[in-house]
PDB file of C-alpha atoms and ligand atoms in Angstrom:
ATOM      1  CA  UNK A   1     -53.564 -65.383 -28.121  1.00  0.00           C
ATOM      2  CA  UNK A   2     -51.288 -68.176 -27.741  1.00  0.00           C
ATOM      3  CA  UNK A   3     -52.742 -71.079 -25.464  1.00  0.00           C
ATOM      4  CA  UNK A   4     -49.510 -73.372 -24.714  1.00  0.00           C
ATOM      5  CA  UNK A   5     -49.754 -76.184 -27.806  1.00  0.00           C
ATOM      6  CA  UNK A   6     -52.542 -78.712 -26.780  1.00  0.00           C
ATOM      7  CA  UNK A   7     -51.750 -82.300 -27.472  1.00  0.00           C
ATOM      8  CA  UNK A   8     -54.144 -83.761 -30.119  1.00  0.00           C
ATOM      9  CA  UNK A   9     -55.622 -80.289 -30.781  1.00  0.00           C
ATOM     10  CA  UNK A  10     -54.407 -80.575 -34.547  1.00  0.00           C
ATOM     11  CA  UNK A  11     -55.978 -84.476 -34.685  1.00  0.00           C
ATOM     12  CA  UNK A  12     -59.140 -83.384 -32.772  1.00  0.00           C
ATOM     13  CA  UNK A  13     -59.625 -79.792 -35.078  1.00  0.00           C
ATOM     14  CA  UNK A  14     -58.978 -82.724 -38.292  1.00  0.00           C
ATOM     15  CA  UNK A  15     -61.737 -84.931 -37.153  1.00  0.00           C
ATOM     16  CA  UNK A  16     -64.894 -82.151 -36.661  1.00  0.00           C
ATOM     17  CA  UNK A  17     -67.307 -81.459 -38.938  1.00  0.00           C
ATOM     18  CA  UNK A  18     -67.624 -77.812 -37.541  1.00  0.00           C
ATOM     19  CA  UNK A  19     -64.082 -76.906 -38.884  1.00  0.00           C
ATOM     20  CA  UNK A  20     -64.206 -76.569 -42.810  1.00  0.00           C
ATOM     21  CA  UNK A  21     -60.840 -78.391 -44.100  1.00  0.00           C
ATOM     22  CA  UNK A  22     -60.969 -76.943 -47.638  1.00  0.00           C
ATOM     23  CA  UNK A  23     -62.290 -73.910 -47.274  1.00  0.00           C
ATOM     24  CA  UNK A  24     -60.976 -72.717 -50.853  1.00  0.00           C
ATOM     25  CA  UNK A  25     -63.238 -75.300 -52.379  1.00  0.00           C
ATOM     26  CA  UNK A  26     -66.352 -73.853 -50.825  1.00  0.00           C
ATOM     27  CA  UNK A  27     -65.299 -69.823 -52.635  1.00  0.00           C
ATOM     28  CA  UNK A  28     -68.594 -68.112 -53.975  1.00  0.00           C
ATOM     29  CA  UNK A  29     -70.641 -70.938 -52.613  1.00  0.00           C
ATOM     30  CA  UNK A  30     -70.684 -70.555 -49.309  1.00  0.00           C
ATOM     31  CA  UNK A  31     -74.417 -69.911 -48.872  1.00  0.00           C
ATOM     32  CA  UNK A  32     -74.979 -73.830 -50.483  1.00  0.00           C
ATOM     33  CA  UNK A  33     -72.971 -75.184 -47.297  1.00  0.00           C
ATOM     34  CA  UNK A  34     -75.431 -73.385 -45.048  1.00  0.00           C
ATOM     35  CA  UNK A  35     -78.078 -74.666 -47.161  1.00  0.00           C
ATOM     36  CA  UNK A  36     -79.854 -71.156 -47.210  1.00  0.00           C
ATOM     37  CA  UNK A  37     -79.434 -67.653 -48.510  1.00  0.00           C
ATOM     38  CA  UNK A  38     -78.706 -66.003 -45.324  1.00  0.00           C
ATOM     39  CA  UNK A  39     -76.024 -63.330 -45.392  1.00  0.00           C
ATOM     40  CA  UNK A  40     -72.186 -64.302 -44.752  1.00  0.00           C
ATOM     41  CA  UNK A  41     -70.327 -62.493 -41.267  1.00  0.00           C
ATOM     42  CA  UNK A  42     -66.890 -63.652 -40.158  1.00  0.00           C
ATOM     43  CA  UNK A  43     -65.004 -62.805 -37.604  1.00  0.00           C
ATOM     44  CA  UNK A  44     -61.279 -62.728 -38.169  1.00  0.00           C
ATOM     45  CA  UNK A  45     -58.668 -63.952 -35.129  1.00  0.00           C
ATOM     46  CA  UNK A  46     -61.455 -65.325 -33.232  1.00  0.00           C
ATOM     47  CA  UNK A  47     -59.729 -66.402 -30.527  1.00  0.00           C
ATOM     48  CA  UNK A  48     -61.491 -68.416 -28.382  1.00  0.00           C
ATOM     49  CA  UNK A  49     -64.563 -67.795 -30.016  1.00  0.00           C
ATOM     50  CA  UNK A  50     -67.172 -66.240 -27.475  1.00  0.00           C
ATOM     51  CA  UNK A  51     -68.118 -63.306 -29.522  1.00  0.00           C
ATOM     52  CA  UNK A  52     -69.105 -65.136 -32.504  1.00  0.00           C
ATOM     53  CA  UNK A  53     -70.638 -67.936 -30.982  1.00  0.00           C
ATOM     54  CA  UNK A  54     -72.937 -65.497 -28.883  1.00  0.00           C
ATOM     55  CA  UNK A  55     -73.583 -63.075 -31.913  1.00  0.00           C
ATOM     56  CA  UNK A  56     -74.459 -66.931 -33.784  1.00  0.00           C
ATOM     57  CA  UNK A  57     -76.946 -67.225 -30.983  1.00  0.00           C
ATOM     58  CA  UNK A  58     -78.749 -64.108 -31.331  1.00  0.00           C
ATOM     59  CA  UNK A  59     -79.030 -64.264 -34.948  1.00  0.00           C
ATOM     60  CA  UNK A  60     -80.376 -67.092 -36.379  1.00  0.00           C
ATOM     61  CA  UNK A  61     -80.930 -65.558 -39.632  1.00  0.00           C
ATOM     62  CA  UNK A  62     -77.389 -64.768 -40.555  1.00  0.00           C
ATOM     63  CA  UNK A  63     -74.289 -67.734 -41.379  1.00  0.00           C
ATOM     64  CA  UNK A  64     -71.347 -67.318 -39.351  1.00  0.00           C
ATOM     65  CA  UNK A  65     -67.674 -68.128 -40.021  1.00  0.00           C
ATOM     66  CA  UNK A  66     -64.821 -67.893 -36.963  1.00  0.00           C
ATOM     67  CA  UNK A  67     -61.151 -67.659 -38.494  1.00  0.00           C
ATOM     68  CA  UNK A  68     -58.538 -68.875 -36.684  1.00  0.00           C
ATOM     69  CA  UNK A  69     -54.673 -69.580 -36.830  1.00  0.00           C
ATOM     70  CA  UNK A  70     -53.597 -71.855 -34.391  1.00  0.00           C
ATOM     71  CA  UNK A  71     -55.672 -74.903 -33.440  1.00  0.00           C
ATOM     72  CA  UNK A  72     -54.960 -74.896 -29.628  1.00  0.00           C
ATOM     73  CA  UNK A  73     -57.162 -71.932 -29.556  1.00  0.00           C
ATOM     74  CA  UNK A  74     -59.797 -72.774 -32.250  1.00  0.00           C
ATOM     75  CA  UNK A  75     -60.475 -76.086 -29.850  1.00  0.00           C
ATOM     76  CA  UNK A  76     -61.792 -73.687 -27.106  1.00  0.00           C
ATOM     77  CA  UNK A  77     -64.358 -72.381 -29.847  1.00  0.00           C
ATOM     78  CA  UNK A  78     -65.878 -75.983 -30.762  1.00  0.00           C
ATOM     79  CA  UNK A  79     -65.871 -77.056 -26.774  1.00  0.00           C
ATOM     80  CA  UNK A  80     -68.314 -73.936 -27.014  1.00  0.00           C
ATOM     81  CA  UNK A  81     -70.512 -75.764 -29.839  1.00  0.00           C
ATOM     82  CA  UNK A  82     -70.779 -78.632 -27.533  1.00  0.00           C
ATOM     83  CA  UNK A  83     -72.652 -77.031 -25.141  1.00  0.00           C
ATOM     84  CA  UNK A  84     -74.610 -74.856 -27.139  1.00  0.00           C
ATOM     85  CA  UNK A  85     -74.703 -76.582 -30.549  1.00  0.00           C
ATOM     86  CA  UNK A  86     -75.615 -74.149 -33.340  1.00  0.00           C
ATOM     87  CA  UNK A  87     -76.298 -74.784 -36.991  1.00  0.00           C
ATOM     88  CA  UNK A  88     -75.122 -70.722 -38.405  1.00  0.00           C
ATOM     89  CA  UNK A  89     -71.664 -71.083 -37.022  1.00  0.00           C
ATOM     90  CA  UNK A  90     -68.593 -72.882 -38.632  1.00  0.00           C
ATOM     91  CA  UNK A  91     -65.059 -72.299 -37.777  1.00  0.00           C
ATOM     92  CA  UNK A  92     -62.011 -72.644 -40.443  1.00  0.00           C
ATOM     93  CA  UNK A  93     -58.148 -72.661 -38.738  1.00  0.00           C
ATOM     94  CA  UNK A  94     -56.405 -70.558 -41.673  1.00  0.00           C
ATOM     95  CA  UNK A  95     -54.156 -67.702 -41.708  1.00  0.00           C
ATOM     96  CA  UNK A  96     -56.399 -64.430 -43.066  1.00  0.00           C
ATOM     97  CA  UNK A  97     -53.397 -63.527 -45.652  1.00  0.00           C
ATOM     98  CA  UNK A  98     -55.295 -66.097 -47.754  1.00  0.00           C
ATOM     99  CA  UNK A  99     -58.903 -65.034 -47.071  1.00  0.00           C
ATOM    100  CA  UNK A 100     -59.461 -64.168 -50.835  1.00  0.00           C
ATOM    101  CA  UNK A 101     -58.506 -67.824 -51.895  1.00  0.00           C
ATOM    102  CA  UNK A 102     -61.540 -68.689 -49.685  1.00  0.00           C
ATOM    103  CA  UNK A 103     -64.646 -66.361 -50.485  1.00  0.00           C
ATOM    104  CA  UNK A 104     -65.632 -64.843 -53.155  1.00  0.00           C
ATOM    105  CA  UNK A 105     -66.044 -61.292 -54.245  1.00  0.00           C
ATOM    106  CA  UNK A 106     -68.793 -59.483 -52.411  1.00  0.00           C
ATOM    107  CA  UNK A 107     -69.424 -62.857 -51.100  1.00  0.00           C
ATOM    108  CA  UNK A 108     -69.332 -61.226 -47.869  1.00  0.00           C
ATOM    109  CA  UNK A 109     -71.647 -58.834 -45.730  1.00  0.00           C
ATOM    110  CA  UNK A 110     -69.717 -58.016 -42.741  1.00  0.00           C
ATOM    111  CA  UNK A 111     -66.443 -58.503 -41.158  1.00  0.00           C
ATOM    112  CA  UNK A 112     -65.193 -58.602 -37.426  1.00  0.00           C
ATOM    113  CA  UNK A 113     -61.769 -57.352 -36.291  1.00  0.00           C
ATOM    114  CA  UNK A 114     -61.622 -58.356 -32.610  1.00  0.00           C
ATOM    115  CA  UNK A 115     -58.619 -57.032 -30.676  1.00  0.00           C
ATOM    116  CA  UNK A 116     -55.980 -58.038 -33.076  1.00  0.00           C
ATOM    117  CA  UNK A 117     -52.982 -58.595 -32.501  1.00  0.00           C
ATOM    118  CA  UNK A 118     -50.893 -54.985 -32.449  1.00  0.00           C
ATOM    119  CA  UNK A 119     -47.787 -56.491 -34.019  1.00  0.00           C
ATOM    120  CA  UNK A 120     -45.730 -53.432 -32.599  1.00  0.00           C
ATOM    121  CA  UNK A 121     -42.496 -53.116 -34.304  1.00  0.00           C
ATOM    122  CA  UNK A 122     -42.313 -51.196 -37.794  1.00  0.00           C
ATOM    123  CA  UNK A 123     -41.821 -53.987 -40.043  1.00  0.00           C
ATOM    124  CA  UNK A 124     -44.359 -56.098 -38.703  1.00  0.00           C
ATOM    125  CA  UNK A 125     -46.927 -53.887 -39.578  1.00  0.00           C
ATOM    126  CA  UNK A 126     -48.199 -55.244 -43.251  1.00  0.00           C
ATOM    127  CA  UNK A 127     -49.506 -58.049 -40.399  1.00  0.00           C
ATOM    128  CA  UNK A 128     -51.740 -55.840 -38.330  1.00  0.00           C
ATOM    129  CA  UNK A 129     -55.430 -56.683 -39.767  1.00  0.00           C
ATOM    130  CA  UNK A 130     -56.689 -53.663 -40.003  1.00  0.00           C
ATOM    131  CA  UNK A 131     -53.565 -52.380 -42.053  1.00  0.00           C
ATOM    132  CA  UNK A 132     -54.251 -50.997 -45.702  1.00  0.00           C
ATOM    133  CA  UNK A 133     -53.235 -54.262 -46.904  1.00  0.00           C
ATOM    134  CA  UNK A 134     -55.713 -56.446 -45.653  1.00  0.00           C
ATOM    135  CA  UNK A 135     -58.228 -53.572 -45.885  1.00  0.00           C
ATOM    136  CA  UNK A 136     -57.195 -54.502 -49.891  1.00  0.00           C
ATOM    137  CA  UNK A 137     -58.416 -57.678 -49.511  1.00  0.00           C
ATOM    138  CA  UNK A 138     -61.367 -57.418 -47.298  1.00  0.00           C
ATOM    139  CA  UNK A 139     -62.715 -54.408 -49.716  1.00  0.00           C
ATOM    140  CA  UNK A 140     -62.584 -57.448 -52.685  1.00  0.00           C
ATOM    141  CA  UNK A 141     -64.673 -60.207 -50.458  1.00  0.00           C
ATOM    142  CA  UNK A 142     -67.211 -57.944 -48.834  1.00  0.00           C
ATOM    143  CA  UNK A 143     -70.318 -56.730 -51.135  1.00  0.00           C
ATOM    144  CA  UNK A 144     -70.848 -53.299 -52.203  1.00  0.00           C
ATOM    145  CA  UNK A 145     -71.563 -51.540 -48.969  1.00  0.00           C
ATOM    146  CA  UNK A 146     -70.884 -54.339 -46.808  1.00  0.00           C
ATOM    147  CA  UNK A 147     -69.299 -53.220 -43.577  1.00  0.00           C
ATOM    148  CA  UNK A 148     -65.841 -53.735 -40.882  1.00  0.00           C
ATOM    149  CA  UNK A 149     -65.847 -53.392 -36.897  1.00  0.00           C
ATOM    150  CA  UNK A 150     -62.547 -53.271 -35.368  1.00  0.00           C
ATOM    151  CA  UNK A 151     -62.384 -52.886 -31.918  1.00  0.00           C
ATOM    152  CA  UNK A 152     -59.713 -52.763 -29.463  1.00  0.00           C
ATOM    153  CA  UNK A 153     -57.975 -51.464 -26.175  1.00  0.00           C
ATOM    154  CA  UNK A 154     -54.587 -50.428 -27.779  1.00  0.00           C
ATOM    155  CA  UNK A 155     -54.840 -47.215 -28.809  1.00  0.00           C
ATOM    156  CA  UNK A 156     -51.777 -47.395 -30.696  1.00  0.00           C
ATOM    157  CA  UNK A 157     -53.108 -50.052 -33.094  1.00  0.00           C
ATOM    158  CA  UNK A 158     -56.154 -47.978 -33.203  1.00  0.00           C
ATOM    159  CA  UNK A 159     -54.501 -44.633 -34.473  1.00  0.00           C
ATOM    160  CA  UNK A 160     -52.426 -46.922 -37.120  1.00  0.00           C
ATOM    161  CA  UNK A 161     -55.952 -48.067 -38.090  1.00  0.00           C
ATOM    162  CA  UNK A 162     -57.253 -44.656 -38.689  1.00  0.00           C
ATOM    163  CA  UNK A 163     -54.289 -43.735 -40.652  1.00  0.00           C
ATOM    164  CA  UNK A 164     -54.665 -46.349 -43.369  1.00  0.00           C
ATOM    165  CA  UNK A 165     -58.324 -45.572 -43.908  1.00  0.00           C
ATOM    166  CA  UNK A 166     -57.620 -42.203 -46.252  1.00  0.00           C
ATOM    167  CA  UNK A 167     -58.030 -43.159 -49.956  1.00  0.00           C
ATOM    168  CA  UNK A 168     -58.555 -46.359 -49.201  1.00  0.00           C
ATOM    169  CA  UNK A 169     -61.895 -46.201 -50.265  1.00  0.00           C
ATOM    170  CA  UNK A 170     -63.641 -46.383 -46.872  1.00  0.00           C
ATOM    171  CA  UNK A 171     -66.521 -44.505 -45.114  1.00  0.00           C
ATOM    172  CA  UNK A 172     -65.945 -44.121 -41.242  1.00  0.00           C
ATOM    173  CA  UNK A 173     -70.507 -44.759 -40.064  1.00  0.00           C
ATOM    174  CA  UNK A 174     -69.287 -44.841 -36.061  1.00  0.00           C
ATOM    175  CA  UNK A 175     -66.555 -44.013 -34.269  1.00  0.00           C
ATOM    176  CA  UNK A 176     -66.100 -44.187 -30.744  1.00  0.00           C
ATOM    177  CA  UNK A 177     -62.904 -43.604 -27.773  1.00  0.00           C
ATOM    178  CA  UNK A 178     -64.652 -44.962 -25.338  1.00  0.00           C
ATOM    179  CA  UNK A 179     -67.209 -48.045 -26.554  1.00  0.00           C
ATOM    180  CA  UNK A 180     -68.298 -49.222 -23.037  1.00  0.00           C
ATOM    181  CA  UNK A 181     -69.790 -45.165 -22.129  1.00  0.00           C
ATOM    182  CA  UNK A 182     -70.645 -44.266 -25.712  1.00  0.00           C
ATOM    183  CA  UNK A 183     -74.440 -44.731 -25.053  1.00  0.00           C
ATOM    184  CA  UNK A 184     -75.556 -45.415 -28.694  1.00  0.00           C
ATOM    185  CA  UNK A 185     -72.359 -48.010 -29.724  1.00  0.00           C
ATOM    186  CA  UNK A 186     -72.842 -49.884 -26.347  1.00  0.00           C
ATOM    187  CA  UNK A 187     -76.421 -50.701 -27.655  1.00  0.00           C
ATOM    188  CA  UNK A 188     -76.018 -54.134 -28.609  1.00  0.00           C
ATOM    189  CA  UNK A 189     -72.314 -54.786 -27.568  1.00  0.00           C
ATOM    190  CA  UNK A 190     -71.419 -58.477 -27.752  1.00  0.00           C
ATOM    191  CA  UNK A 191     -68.285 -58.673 -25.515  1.00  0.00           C
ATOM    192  CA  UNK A 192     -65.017 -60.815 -26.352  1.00  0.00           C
ATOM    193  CA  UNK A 193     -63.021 -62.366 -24.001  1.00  0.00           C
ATOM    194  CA  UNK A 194     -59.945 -59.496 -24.590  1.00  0.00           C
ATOM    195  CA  UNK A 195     -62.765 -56.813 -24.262  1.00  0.00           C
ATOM    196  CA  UNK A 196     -63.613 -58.734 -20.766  1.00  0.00           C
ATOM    197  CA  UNK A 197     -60.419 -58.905 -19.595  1.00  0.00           C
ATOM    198  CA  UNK A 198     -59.130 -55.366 -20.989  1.00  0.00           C
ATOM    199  CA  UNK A 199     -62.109 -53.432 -20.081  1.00  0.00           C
ATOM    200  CA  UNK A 200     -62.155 -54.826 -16.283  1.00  0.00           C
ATOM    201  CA  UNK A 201     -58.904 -53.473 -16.021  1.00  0.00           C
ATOM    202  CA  UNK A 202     -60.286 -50.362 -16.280  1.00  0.00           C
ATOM    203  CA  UNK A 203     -58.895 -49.548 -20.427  1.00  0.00           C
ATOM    204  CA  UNK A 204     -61.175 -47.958 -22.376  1.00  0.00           C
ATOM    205  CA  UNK A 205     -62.132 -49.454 -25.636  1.00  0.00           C
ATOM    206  CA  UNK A 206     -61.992 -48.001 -29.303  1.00  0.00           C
ATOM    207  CA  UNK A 207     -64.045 -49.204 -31.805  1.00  0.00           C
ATOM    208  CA  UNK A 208     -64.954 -47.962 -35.729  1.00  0.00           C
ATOM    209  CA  UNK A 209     -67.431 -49.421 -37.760  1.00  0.00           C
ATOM    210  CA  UNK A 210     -66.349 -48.607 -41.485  1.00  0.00           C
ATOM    211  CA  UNK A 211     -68.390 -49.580 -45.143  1.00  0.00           C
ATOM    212  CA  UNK A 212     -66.572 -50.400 -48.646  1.00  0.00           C
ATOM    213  CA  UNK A 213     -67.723 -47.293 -50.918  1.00  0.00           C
ATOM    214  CA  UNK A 214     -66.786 -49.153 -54.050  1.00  0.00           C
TER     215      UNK A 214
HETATM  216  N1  SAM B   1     -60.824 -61.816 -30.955  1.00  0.00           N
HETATM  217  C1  SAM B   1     -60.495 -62.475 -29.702  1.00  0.00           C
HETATM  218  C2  SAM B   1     -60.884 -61.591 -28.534  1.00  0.00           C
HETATM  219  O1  SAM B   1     -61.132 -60.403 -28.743  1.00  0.00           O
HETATM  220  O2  SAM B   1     -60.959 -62.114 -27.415  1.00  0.00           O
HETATM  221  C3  SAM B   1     -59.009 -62.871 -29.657  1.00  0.00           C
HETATM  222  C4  SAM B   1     -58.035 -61.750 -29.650  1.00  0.00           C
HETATM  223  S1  SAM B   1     -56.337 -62.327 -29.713  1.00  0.00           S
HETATM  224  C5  SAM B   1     -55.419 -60.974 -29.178  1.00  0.00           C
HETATM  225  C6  SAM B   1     -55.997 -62.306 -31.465  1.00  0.00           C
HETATM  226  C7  SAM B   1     -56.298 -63.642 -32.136  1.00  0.00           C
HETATM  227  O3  SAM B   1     -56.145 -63.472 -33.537  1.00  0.00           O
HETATM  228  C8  SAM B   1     -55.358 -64.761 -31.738  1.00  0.00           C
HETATM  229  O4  SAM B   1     -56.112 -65.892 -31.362  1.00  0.00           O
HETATM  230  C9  SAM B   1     -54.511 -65.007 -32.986  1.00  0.00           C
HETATM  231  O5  SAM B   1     -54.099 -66.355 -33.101  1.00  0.00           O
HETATM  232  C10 SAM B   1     -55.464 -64.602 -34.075  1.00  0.00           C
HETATM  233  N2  SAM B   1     -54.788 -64.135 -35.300  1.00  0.00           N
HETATM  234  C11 SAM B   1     -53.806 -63.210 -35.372  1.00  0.00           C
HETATM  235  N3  SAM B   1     -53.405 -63.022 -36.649  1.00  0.00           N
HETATM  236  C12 SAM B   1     -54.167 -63.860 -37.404  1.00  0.00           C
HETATM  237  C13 SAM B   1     -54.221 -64.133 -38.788  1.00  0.00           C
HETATM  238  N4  SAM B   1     -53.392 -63.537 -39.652  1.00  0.00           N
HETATM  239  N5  SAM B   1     -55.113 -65.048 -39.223  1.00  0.00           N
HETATM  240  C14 SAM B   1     -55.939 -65.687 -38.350  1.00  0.00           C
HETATM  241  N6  SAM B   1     -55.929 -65.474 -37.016  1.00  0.00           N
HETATM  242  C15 SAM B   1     -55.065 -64.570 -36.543  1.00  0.00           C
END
């Protein structure tokens, strides 16, 4: 998701105390900028930001971080803050290649994969998110046991996702071809705005929920 470039959307994303600026200098002690022990969920290419501002909502008990690359999009997520401030949710614009610079090891409880980006040609693939690359890295900041969702409506990206989870030390807990008619996995959906706009045009949606083993 590209929004066309927003002018002052770098200036205004500089200025908010929502956005962490160096989120490297906050590794392993993330739960101290929450100021409580509650467990750590991010969602990675957030977009602009609906699903983790109403999973925020409903959870109280659990910190929230939305990851972001480009700021014209990330400024969608914190005009959502001002109308439903919430103290859980902070939003860093970063690109997830570095997301082991920024938490720590098993510093993490669960990760979101939100219609990624498919990134369709051969040698784009090391980008895809849920390639075995950044599986690497997400097994080193999630804790023992912690758990990835991916969910999409390209069923291409979705196959490539299977296929890197052999031997990569991954345990598949729910697996679905069809999330919105899959009467257990629908329990408790939160929709994104792809999912929305994907589903009402009648695609079906894939989803896996996966935990680290190691
Ligand atoms: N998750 C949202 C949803 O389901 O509505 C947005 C989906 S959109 C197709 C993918 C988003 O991921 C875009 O906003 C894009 O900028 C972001 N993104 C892609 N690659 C990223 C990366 N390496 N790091 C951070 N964000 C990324």
């Amino acid at each position: 998701m590209r929004l066309r470039n927003i002018s002052g959307s770098r200036e205004r994303i500089a200025q908010s105390p929502l956005v962490v600026h160096e989120p490297e200098k906050l590794r392993g002690r993330w739960q101290r900028r929450f100021g409580n022990a509650h467990p750590l969920r991010i969602e990675i290419g957030m977009g602009k930001g609906k699903f983790i501002h109403e999973l925020a909502a409903r959870n109280p008990g659990v910190n929230y971080i939305g990851i972001e690359k480009y700021s014209s999009v990330l400024l969608r997520a914190l005009e959502k803050m001002d109308e439903l401030p919430l103290s859980n949710l902070l939003f860093i614009r970063m690109d997830a290649e570095e997301i082991t610079e920024v938490f720590g090891e098993g510093e993490v409880d669960r990760i979101y994969l939100n219609f990624s980006d498919p990134w369709p040609k051969e040698r784009h693939a090391r980008r895809r998110l849920p390639s075995a690359e950044f599986l690497a890295r997400y097994e080193r900041i999630l804790k023992r046991g912690g758990v990835l969702e991916f969910k999409t409506d390209n069923k291409a990206l979705f196959d490539f996702a299977l296929g890197e989870l052999p031997g990569a030390g991954w345990a598949i807990r729910a697996l679905t071809f069809d999330l919105h008619h899959d009467g257990q996995m629908k329990t408790d959906n939160v929709t994104t705005e792809y999912e929305e706009k994907f589903s009402s045009q009648g695609n079906p949606i894939y989803k896996y929920v996966i935990n680290r083993q190691h």
